[in-house]
Structures are given as structure tokens and as C-alpha cells.
mmCIF file of N, CA and C in Angstrom:
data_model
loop_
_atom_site.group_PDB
_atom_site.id
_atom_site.type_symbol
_atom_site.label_atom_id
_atom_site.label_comp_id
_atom_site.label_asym_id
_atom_site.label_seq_id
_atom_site.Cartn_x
_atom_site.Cartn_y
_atom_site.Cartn_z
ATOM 1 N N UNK A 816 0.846 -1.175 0.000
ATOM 2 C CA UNK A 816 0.000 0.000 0.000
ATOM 3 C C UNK A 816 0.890 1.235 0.000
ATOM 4 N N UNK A 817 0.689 2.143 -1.294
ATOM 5 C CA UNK A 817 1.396 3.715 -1.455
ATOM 6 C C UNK A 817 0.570 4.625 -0.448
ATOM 7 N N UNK A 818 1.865 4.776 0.627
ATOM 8 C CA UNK A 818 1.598 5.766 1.825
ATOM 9 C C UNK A 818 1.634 7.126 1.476
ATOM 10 N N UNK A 819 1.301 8.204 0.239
ATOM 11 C CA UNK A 819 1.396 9.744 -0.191
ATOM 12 C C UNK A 819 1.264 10.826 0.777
ATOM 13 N N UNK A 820 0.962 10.322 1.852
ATOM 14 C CA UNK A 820 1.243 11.547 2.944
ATOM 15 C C UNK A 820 2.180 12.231 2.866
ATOM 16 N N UNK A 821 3.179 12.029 2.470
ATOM 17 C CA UNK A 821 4.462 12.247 2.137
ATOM 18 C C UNK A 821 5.234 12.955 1.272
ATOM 19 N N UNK A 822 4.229 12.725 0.080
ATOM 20 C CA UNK A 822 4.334 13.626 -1.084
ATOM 21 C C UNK A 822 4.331 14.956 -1.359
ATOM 22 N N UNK A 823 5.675 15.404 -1.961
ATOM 23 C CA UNK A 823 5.202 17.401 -2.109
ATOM 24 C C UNK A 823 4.224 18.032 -2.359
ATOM 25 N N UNK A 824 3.075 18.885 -1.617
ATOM 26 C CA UNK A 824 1.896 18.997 -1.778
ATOM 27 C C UNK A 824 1.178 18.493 -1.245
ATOM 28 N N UNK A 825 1.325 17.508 -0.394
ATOM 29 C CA UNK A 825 -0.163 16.662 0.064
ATOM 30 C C UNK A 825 -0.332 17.272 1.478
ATOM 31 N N UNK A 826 0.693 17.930 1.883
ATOM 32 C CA UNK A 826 -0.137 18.662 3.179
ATOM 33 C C UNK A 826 -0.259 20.104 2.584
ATOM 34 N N UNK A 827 -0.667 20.070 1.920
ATOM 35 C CA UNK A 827 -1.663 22.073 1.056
ATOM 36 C C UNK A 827 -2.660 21.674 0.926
ATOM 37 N N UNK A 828 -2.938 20.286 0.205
ATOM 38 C CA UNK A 828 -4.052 18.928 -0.409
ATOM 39 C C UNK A 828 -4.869 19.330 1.087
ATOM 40 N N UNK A 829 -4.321 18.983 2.002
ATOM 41 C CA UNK A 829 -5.069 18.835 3.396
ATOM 42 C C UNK A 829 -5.765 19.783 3.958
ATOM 43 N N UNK A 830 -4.594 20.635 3.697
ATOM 44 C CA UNK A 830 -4.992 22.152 4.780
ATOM 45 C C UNK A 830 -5.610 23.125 3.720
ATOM 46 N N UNK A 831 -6.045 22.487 2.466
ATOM 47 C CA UNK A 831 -6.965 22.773 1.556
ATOM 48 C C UNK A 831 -8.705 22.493 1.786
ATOM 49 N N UNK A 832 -8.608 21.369 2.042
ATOM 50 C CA UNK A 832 -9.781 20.498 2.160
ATOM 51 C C UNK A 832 -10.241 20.533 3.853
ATOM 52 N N UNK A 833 -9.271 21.253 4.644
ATOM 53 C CA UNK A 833 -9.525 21.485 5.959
ATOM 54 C C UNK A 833 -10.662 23.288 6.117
ATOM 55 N N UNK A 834 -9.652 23.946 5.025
ATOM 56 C CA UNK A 834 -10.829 24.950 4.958
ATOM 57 C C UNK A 834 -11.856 25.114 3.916
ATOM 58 N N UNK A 835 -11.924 24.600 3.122
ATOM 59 C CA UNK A 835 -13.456 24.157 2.762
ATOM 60 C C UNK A 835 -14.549 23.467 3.870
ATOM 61 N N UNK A 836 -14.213 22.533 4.411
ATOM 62 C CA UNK A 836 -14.974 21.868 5.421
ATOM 63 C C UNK A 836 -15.185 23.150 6.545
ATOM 64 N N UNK A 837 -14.631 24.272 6.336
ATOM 65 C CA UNK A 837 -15.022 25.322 7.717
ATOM 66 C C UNK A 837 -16.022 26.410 7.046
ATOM 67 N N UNK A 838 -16.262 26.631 6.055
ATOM 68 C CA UNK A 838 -16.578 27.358 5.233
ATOM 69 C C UNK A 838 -18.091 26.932 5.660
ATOM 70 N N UNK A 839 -19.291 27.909 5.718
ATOM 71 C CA UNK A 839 -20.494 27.856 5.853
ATOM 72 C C UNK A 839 -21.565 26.932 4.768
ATOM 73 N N UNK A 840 -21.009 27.309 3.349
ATOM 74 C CA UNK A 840 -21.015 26.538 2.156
ATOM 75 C C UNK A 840 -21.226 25.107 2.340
ATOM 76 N N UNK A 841 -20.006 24.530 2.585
ATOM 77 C CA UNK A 841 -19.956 23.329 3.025
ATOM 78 C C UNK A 841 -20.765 22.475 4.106
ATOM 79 N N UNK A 842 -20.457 23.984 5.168
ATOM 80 C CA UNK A 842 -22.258 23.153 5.753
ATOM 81 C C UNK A 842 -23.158 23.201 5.881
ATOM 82 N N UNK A 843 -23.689 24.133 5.176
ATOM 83 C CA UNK A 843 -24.553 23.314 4.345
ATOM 84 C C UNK A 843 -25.303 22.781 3.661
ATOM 85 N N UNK A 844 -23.875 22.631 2.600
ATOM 86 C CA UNK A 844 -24.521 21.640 1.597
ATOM 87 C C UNK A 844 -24.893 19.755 2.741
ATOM 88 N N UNK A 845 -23.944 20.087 3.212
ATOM 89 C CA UNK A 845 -23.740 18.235 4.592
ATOM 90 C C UNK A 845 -25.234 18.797 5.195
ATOM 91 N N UNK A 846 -25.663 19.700 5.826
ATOM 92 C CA UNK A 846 -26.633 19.957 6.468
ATOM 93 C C UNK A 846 -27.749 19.358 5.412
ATOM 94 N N UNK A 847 -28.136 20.033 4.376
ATOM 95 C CA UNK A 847 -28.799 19.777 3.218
ATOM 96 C C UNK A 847 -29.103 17.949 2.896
ATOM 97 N N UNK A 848 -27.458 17.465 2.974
ATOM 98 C CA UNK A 848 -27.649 16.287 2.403
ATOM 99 C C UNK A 848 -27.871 15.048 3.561
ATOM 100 N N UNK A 849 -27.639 15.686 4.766
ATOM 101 C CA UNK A 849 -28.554 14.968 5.906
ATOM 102 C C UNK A 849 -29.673 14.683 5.741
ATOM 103 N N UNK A 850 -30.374 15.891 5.590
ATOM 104 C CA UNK A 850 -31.825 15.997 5.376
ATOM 105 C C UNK A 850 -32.215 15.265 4.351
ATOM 106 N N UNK A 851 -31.786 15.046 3.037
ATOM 107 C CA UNK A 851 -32.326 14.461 2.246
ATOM 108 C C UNK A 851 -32.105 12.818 1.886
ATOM 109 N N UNK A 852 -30.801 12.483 3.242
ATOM 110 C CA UNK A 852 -30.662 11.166 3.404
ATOM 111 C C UNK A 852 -32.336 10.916 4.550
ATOM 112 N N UNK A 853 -32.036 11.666 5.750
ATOM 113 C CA UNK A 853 -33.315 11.357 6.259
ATOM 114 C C UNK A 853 -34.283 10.998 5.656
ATOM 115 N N UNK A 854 -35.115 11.610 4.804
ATOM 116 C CA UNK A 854 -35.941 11.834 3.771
ATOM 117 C C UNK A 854 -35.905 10.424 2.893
ATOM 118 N N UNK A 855 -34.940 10.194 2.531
ATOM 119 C CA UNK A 855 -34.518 8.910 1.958
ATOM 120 C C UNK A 855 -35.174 7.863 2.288
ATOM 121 N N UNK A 856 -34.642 7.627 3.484
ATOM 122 C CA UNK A 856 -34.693 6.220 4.768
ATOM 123 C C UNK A 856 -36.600 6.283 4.939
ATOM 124 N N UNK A 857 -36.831 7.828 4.993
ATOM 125 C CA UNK A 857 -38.488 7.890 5.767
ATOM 126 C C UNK A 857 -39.190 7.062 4.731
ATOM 127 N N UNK A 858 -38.972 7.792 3.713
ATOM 128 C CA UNK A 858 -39.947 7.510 2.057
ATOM 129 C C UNK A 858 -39.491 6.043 1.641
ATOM 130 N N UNK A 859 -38.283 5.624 1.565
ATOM 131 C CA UNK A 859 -38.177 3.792 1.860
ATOM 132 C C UNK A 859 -38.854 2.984 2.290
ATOM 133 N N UNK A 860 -39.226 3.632 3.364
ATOM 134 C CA UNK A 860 -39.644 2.535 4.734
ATOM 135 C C UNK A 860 -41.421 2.286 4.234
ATOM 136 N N UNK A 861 -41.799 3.820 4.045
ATOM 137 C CA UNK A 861 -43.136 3.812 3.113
ATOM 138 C C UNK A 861 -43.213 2.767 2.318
ATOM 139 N N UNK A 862 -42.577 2.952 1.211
ATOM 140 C CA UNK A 862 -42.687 2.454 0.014
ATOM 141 C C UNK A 862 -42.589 0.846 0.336
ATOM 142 N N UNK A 863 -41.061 0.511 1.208
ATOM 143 C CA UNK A 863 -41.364 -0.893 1.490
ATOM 144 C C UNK A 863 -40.223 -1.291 0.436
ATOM 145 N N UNK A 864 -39.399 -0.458 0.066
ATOM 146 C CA UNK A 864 -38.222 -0.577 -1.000
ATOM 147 C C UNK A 864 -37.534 0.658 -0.542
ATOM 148 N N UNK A 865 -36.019 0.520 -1.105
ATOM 149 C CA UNK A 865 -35.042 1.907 -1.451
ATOM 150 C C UNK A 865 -35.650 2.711 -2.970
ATOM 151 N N UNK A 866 -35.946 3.633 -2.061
ATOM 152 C CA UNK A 866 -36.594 4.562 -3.581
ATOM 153 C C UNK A 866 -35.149 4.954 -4.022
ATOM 154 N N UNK A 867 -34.010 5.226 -3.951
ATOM 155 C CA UNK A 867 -32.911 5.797 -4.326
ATOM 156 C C UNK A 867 -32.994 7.392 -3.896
ATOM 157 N N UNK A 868 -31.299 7.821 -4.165
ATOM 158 C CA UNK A 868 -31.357 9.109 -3.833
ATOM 159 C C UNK A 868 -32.235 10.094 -4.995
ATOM 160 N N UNK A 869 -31.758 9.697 -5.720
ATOM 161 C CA UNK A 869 -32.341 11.055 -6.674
ATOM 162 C C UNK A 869 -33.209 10.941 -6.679
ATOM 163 N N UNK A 870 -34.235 9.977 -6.077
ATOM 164 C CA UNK A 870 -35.997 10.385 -6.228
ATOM 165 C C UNK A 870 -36.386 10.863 -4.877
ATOM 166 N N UNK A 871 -35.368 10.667 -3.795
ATOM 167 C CA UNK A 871 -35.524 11.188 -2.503
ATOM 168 C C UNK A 871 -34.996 12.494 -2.387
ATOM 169 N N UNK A 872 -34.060 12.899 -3.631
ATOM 170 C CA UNK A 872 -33.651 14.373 -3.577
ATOM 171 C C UNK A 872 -34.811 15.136 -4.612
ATOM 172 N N UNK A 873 -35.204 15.007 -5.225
ATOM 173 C CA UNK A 873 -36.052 15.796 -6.197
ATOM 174 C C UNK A 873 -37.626 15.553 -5.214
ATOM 175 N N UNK A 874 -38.059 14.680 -4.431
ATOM 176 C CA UNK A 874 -39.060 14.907 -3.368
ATOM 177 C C UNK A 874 -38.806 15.784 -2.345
ATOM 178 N N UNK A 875 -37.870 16.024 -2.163
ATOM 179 C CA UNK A 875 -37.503 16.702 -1.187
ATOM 180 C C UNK A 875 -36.862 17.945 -1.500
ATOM 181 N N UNK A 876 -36.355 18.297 -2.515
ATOM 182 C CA UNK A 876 -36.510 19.667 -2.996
ATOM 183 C C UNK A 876 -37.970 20.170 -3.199
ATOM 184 N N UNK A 877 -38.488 19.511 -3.984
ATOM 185 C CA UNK A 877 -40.167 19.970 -4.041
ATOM 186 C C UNK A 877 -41.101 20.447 -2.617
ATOM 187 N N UNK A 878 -40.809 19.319 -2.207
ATOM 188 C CA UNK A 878 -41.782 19.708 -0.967
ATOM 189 C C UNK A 878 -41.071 20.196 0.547
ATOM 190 N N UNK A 879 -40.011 20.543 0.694
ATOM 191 C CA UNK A 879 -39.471 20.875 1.711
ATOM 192 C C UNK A 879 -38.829 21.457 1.838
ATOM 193 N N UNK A 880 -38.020 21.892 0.694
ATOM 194 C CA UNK A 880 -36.381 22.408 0.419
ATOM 195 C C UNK A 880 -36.530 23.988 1.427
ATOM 196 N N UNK A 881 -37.337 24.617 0.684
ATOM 197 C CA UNK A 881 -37.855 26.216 1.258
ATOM 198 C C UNK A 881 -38.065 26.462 2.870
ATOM 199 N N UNK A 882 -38.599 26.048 3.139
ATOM 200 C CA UNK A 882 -39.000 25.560 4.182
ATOM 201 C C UNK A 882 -38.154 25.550 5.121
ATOM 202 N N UNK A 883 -37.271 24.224 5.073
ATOM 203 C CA UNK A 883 -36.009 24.035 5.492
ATOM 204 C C UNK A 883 -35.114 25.238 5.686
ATOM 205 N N UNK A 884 -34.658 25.848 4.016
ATOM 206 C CA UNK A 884 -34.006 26.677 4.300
ATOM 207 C C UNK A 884 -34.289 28.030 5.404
ATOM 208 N N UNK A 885 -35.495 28.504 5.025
ATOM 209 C CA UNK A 885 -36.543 28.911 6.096
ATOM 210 C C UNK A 885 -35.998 29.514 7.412
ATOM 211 N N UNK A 886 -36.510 28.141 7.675
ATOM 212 C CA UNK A 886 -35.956 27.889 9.444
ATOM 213 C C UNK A 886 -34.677 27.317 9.866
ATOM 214 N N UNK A 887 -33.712 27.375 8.884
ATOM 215 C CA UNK A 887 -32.024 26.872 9.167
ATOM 216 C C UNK A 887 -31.917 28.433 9.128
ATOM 217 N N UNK A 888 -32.029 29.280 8.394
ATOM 218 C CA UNK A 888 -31.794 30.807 8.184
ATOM 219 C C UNK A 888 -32.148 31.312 9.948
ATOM 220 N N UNK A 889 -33.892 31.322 9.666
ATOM 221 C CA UNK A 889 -34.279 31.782 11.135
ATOM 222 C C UNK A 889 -33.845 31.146 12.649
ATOM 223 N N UNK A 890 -32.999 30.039 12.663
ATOM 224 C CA UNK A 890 -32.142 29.686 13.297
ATOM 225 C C UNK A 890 -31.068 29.691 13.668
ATOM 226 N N UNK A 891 -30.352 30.066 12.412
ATOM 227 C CA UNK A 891 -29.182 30.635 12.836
ATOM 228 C C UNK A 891 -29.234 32.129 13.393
ATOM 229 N N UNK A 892 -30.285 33.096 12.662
ATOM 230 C CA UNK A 892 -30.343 34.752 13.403
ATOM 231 C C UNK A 892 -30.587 34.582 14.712
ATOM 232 N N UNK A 893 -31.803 33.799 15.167
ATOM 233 C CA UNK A 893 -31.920 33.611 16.960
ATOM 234 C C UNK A 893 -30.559 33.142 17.139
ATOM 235 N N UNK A 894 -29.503 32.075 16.881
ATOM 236 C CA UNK A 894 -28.654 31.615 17.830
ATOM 237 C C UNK A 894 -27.031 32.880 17.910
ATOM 238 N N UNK A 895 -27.441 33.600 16.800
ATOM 239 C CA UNK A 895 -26.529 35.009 16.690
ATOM 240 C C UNK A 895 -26.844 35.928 17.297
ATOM 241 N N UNK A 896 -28.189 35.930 17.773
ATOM 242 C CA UNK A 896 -28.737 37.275 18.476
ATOM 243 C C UNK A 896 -29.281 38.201 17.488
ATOM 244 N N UNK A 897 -28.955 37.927 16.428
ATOM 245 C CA UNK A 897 -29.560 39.227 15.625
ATOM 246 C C UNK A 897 -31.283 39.095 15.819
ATOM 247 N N UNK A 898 -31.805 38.769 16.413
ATOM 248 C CA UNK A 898 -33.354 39.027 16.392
ATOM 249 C C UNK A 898 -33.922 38.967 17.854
#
């Protein structure tokens, strides 16, 4: 097994991908794709099969996406104080 930790560049590689993951962006899109794994598993269990993601992401953009964003927005202003 090639150990590349090692390699010129692979700690920029890191401390690259360390600030993306801090970036608000990033979470979330992970916040986002929680939700639409949740969503996933719920509408499965319905159905009585794996509906797959992309029919659990395009249900869940439709009927929730707004919403969501919504109250992740109005959640973060209460936990900042701005309101």
C-alpha cells in the first residue's frame, strides 16, 4: 500500500480540504444532504423498497427544500442574536 502523505503537496491537499470543510457553504450543503438522506430512509420505509437518492432528492426539494431553508436561516439569526 502507497503511503502519499508524504508527497510534495499533500499537506496544502489537506490544509486545503480542511478549509473548505469550515466554510459555511460546506455546511450546508452536509446539512442539506442529511436531510435528504433522512428523507430517503423515511420515504423507503413507506414504500417498502429503497426509492434511491435522486428520487428522494427531487421529493424533497419539491416539498421541503424552502422551508427548510426557512428555518435553518431563522435559526441561525436567533442563535446570533440578531433578532
Amino acid at each position: 500500500m502507497d503511503d502519499d502523505s508524504n508527497k510534495p503537496g499533500r499537506s496544502q491537499e489537506v490544509e486545503s480540504d480542511d478549509w473548505v470543510k469550515q466554510t459555511s457553504l460546506y455546511k450546508e450543503f452536509i446539512a442539506e444532504r442529511e436531510e435528504i438522506l433522512r428523507h430517503k430512509w423515511l420515504e423507503s420505509e413507506k414504500a417498502g423498497q429503497d426509492i434511491g437518492f435522486e428520487r428522494a432528492l427531487v421529493d424533497w426539494v419539491a416539498k421541503y427544500r424552502t422551508t427548510w431553508r426557512r428555518w435553518r436561516q431563522e435559526s441561525a439569526s436567533k442563535s446570533d442574536g440578531s433578532q
